[in-house]
PDB file of C-alpha atoms in Angstrom:
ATOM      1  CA  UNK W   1       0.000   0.000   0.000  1.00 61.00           C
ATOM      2  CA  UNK W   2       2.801   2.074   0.638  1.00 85.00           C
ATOM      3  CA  UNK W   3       4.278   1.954  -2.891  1.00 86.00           C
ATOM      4  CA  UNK W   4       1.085   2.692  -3.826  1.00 90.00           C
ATOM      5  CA  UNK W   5       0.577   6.079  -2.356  1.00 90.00           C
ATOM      6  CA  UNK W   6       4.251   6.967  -3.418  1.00 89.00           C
ATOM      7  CA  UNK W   7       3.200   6.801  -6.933  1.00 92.00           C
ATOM      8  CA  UNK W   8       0.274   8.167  -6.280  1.00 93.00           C
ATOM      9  CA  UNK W   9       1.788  11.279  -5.357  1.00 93.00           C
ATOM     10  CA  UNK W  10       4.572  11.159  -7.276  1.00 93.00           C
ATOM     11  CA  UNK W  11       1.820  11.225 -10.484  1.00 95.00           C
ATOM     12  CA  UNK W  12      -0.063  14.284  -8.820  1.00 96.00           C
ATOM     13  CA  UNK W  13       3.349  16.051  -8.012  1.00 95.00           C
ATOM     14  CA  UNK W  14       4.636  16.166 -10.976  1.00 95.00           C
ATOM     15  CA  UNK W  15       1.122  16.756 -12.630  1.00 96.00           C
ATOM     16  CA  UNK W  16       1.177  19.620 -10.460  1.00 97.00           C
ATOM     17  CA  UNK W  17       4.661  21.168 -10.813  1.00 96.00           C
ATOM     18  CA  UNK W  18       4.036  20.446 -14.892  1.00 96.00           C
ATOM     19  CA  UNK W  19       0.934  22.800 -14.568  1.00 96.00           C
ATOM     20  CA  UNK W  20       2.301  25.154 -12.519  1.00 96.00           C
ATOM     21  CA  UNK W  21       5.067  25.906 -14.827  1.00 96.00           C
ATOM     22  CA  UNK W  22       3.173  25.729 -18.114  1.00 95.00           C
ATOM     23  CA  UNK W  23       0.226  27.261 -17.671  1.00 95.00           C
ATOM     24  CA  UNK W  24       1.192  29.825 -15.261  1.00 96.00           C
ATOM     25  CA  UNK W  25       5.073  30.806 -15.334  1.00 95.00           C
ATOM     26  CA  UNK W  26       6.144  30.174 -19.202  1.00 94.00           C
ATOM     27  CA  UNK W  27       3.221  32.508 -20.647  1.00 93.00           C
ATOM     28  CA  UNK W  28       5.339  35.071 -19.127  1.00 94.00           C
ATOM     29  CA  UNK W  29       8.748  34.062 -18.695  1.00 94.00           C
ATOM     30  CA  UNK W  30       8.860  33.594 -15.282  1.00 96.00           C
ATOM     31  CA  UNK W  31      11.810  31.635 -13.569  1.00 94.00           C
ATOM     32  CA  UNK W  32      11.493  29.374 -10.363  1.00 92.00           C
ATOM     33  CA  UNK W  33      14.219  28.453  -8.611  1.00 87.00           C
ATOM     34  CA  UNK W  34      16.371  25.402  -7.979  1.00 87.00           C
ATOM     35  CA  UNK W  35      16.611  23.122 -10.758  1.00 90.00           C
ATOM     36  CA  UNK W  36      13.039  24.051 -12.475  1.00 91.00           C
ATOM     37  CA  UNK W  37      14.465  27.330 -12.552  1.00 92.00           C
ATOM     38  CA  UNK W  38      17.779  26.532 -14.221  1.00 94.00           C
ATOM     39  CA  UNK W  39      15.642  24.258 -16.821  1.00 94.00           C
ATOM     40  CA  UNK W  40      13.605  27.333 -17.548  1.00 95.00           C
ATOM     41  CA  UNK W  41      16.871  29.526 -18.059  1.00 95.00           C
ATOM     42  CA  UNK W  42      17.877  27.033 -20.711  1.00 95.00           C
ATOM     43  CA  UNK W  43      14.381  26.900 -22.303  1.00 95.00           C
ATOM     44  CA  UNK W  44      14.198  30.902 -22.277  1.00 94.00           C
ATOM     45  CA  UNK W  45      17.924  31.070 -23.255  1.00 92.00           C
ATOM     46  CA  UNK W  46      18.552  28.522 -25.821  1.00 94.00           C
ATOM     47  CA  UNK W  47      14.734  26.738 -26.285  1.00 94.00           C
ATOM     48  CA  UNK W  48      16.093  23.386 -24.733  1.00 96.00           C
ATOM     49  CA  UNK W  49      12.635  21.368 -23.205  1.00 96.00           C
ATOM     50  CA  UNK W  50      12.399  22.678 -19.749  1.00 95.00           C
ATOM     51  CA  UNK W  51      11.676  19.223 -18.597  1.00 95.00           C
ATOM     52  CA  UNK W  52      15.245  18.165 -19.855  1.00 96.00           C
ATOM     53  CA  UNK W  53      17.019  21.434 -18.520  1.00 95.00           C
ATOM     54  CA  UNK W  54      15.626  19.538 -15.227  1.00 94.00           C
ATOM     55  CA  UNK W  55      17.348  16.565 -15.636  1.00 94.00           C
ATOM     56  CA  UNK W  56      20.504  17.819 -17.294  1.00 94.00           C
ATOM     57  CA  UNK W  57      20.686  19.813 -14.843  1.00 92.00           C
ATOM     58  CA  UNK W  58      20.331  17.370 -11.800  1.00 90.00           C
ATOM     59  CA  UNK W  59      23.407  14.734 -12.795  1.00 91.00           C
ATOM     60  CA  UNK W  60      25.608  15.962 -10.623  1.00 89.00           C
ATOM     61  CA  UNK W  61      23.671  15.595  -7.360  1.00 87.00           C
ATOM     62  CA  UNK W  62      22.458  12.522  -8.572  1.00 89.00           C
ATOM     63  CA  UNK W  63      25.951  11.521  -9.059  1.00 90.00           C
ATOM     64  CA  UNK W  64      26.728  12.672  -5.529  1.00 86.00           C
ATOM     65  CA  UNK W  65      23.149  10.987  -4.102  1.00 85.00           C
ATOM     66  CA  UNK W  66      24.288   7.500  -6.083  1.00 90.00           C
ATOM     67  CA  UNK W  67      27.491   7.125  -3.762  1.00 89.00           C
ATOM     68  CA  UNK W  68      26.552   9.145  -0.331  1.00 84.00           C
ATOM     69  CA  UNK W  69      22.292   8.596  -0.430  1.00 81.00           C
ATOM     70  CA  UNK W  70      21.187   5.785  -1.982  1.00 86.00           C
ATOM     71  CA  UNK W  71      18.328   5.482  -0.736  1.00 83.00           C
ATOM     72  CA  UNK W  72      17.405   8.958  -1.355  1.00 80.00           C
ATOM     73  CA  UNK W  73      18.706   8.754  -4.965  1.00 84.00           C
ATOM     74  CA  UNK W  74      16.300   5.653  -5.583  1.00 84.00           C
ATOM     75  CA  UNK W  75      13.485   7.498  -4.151  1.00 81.00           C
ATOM     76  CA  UNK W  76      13.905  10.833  -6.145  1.00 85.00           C
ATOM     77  CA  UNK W  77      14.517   9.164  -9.803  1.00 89.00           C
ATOM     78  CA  UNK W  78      10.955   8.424 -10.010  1.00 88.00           C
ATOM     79  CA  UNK W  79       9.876  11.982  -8.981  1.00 90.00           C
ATOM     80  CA  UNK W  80      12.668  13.219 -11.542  1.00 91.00           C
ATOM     81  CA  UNK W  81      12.146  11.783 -14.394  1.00 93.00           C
ATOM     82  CA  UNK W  82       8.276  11.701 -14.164  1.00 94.00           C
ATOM     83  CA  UNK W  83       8.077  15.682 -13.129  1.00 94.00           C
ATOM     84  CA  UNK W  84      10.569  16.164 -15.982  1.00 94.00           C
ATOM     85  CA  UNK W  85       8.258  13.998 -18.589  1.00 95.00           C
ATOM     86  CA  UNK W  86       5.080  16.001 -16.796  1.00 95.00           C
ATOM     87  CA  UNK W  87       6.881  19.313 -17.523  1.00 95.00           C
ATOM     88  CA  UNK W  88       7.623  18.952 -21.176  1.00 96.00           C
ATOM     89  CA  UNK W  89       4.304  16.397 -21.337  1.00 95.00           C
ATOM     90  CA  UNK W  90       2.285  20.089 -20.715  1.00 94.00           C
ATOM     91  CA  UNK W  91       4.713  22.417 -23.002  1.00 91.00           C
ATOM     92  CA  UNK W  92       2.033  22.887 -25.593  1.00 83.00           C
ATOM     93  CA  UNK W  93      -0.934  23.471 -23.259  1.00 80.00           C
ATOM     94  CA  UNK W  94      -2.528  26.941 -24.436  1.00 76.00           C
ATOM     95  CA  UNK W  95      -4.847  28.190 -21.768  1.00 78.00           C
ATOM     96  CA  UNK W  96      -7.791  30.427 -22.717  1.00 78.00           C
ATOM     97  CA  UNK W  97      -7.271  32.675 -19.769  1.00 80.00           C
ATOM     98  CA  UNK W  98      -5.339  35.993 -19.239  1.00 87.00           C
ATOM     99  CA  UNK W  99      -4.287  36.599 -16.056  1.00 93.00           C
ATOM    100  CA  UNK W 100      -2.373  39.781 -14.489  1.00 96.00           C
ATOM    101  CA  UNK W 101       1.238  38.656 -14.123  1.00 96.00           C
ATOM    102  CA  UNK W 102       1.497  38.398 -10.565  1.00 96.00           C
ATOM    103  CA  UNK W 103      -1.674  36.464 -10.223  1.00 97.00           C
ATOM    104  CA  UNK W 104      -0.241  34.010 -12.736  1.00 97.00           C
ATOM    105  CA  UNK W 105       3.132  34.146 -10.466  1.00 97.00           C
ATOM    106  CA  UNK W 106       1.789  33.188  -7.174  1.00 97.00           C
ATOM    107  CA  UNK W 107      -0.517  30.633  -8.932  1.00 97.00           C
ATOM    108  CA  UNK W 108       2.120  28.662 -10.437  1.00 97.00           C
ATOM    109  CA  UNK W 109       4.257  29.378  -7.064  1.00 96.00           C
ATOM    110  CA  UNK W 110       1.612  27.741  -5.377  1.00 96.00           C
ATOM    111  CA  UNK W 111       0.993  24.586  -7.652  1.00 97.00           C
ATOM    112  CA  UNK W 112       4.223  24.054  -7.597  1.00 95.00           C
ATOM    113  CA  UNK W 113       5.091  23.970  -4.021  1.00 92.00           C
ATOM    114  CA  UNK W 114       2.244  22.063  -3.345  1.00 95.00           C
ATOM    115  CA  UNK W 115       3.490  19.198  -5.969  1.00 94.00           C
ATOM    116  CA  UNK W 116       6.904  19.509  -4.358  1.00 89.00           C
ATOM    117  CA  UNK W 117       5.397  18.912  -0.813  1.00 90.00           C
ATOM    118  CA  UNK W 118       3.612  16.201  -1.707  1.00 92.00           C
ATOM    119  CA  UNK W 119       6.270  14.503  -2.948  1.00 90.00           C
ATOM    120  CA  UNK W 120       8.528  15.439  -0.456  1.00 84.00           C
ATOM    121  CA  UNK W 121       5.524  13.930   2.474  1.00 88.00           C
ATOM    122  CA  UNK W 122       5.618  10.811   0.339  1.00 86.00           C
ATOM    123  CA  UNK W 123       9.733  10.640   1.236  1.00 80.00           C
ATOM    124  CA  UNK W 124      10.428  11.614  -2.710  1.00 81.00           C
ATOM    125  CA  UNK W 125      10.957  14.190  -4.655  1.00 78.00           C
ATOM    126  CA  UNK W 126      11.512  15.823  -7.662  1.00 80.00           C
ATOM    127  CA  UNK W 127      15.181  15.736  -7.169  1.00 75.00           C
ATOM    128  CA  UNK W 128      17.460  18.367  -8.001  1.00 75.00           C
ATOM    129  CA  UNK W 129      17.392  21.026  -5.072  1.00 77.00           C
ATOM    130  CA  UNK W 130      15.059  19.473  -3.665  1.00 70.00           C
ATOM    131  CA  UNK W 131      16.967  16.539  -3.161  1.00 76.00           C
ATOM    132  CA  UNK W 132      19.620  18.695  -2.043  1.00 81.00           C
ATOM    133  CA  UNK W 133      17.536  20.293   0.243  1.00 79.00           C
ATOM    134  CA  UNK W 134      16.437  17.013   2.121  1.00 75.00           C
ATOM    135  CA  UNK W 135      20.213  16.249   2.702  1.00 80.00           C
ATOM    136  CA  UNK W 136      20.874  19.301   4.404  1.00 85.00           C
ATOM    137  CA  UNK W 137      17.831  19.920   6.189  1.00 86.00           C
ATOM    138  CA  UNK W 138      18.809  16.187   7.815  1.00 82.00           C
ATOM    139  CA  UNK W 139      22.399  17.497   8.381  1.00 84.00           C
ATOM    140  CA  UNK W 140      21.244  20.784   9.593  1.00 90.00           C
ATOM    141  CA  UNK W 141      17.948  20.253  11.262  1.00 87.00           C
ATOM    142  CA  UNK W 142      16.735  23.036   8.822  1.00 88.00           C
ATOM    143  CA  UNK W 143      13.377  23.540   7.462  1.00 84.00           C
ATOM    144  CA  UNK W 144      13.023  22.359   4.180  1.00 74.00           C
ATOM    145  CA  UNK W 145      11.035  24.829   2.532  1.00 70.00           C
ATOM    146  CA  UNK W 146      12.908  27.787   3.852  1.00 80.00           C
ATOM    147  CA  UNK W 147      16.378  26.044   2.005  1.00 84.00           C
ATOM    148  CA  UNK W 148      14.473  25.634  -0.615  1.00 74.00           C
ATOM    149  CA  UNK W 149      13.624  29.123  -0.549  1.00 76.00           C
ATOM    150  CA  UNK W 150      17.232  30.105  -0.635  1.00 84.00           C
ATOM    151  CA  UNK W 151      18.557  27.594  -3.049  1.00 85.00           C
ATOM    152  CA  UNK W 152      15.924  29.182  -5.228  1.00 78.00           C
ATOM    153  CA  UNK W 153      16.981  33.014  -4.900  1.00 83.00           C
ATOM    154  CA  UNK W 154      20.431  31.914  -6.018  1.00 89.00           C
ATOM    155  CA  UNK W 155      18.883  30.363  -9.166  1.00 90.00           C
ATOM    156  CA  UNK W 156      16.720  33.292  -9.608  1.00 90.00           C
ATOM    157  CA  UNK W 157      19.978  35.998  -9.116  1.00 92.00           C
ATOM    158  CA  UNK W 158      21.647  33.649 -11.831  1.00 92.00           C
ATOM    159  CA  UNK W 159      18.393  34.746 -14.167  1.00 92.00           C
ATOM    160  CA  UNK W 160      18.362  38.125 -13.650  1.00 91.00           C
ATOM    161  CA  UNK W 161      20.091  38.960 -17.012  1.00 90.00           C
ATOM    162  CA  UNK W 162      18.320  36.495 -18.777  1.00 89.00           C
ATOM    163  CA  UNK W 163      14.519  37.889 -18.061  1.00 92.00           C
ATOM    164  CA  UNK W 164      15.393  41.002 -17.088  1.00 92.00           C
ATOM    165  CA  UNK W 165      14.348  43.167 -13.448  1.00 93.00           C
ATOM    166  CA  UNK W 166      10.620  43.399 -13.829  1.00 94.00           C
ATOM    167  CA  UNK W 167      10.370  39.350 -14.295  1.00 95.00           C
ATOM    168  CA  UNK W 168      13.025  39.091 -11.694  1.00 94.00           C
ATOM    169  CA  UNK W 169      10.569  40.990  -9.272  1.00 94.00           C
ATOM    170  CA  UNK W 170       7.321  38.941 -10.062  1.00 96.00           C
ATOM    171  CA  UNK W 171       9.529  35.609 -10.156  1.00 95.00           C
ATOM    172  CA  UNK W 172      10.596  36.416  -6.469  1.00 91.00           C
ATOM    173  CA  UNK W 173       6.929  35.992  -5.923  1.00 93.00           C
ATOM    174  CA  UNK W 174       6.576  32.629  -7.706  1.00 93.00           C
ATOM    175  CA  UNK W 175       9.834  31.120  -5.142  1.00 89.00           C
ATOM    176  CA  UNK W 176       7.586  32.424  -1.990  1.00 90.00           C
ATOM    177  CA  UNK W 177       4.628  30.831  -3.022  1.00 93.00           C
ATOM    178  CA  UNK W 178       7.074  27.646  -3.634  1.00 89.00           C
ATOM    179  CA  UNK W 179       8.262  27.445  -0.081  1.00 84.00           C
ATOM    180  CA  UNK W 180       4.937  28.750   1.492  1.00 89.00           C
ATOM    181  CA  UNK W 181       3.031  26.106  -0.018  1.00 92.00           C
ATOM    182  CA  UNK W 182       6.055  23.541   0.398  1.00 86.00           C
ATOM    183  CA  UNK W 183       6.860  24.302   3.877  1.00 83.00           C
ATOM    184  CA  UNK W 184       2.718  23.582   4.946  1.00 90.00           C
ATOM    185  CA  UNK W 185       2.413  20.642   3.081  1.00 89.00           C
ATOM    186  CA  UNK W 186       5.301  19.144   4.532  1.00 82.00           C
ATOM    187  CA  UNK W 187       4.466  20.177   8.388  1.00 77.00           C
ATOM    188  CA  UNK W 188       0.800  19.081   8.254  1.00 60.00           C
ATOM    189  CA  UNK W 189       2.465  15.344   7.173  1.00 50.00           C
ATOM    190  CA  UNK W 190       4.919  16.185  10.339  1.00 46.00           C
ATOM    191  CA  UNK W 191       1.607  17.007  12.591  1.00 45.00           C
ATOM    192  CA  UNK W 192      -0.548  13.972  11.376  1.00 42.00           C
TER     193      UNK W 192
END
């Protein structure tokens, strides 16, 4: 049963974070953070598949995760590769809908955090920083959604020149949302 509702949420995570990113964030070429964001640098910059920016992206922590967390490198792969396949599954979704910018940012934020915490209650992820997140919130004691949060504004300072200071702005709402929604999702599991 267990296995069960791991894939369970692994499938709505992902079908989540793939949402989140296409429907709400691309239309205007907002950035996450973490890995998601760097994928979306590389779509924006170059027009790789943000889905394979992901996992490009996330070989050298899963290199690391392969000899020092096994355990947490076979339980993020899943989330990974099935986000990442989510993510470019939703590329050509065109929604009907026009929203204001920073509605559209905390939206996606939002969806996207809460695909992350679920995951992340199910003990996987969608690797990356996230991945890199649950190692040092173990070594640290550390909220996860709050390094999360950081890991994310680095990303985002690395996209600055890439979307320029006005997407910057409204993308620094997208990585609150992100840890807002990951950080509750992940303490109501802790409070159950």
């Amino acid at each position: 049963m267990k296995i069960m509702e791991r894939m369970a949420a692994i499938i709505a995570g992902s079908m989540l974070v793939g949402v989140g990113i296409n429907f709400f964030l691309i239309p205007y070429h907002l950035l996450d953070g973490g890995m998601i964001g760097i994928g979306l640098i590389f779509h924006y910059y170059i027009g790789l598949p943000t889905g394979l920016g992901v996992i490009l992206s996330s070989i050298p922590l899963y290199i690391y995760a392969w000899y020092f967390e096994k355990k947490l490198f076979l339980n993020s792969l899943h989330g990974l590769l099935f986000s990442s396949l989510c993510i470019d599954i939703f590329s050509g979704a065109v929604t009907g809908w026009h929203l204001p910018i920073y509605v559209s940012a905390i939206i996606g934020g939002g969806l996207i955090g809460l695909g992350i915490g679920l995951m992340l209650r199910y003990g996987t992820s969608t690797g990356g920083t996230d991945m890199l997140a649950q190692i040092l919130s173990r070594k640290s004691g550390l909220n996860v959604g709050l390094l999360i949060f950081f890991i994310d504004g680095c990303v985002l300072l690395c996209g600055l020149s890439v979307v320029g200071t006005s997407i910057f702005l409204y993308s620094f709402l997208t990585i609150i949302a992100v840890a807002m929604l990951t950080s509750v999702t992940v303490m109501r599991t802790i409070r159950c």
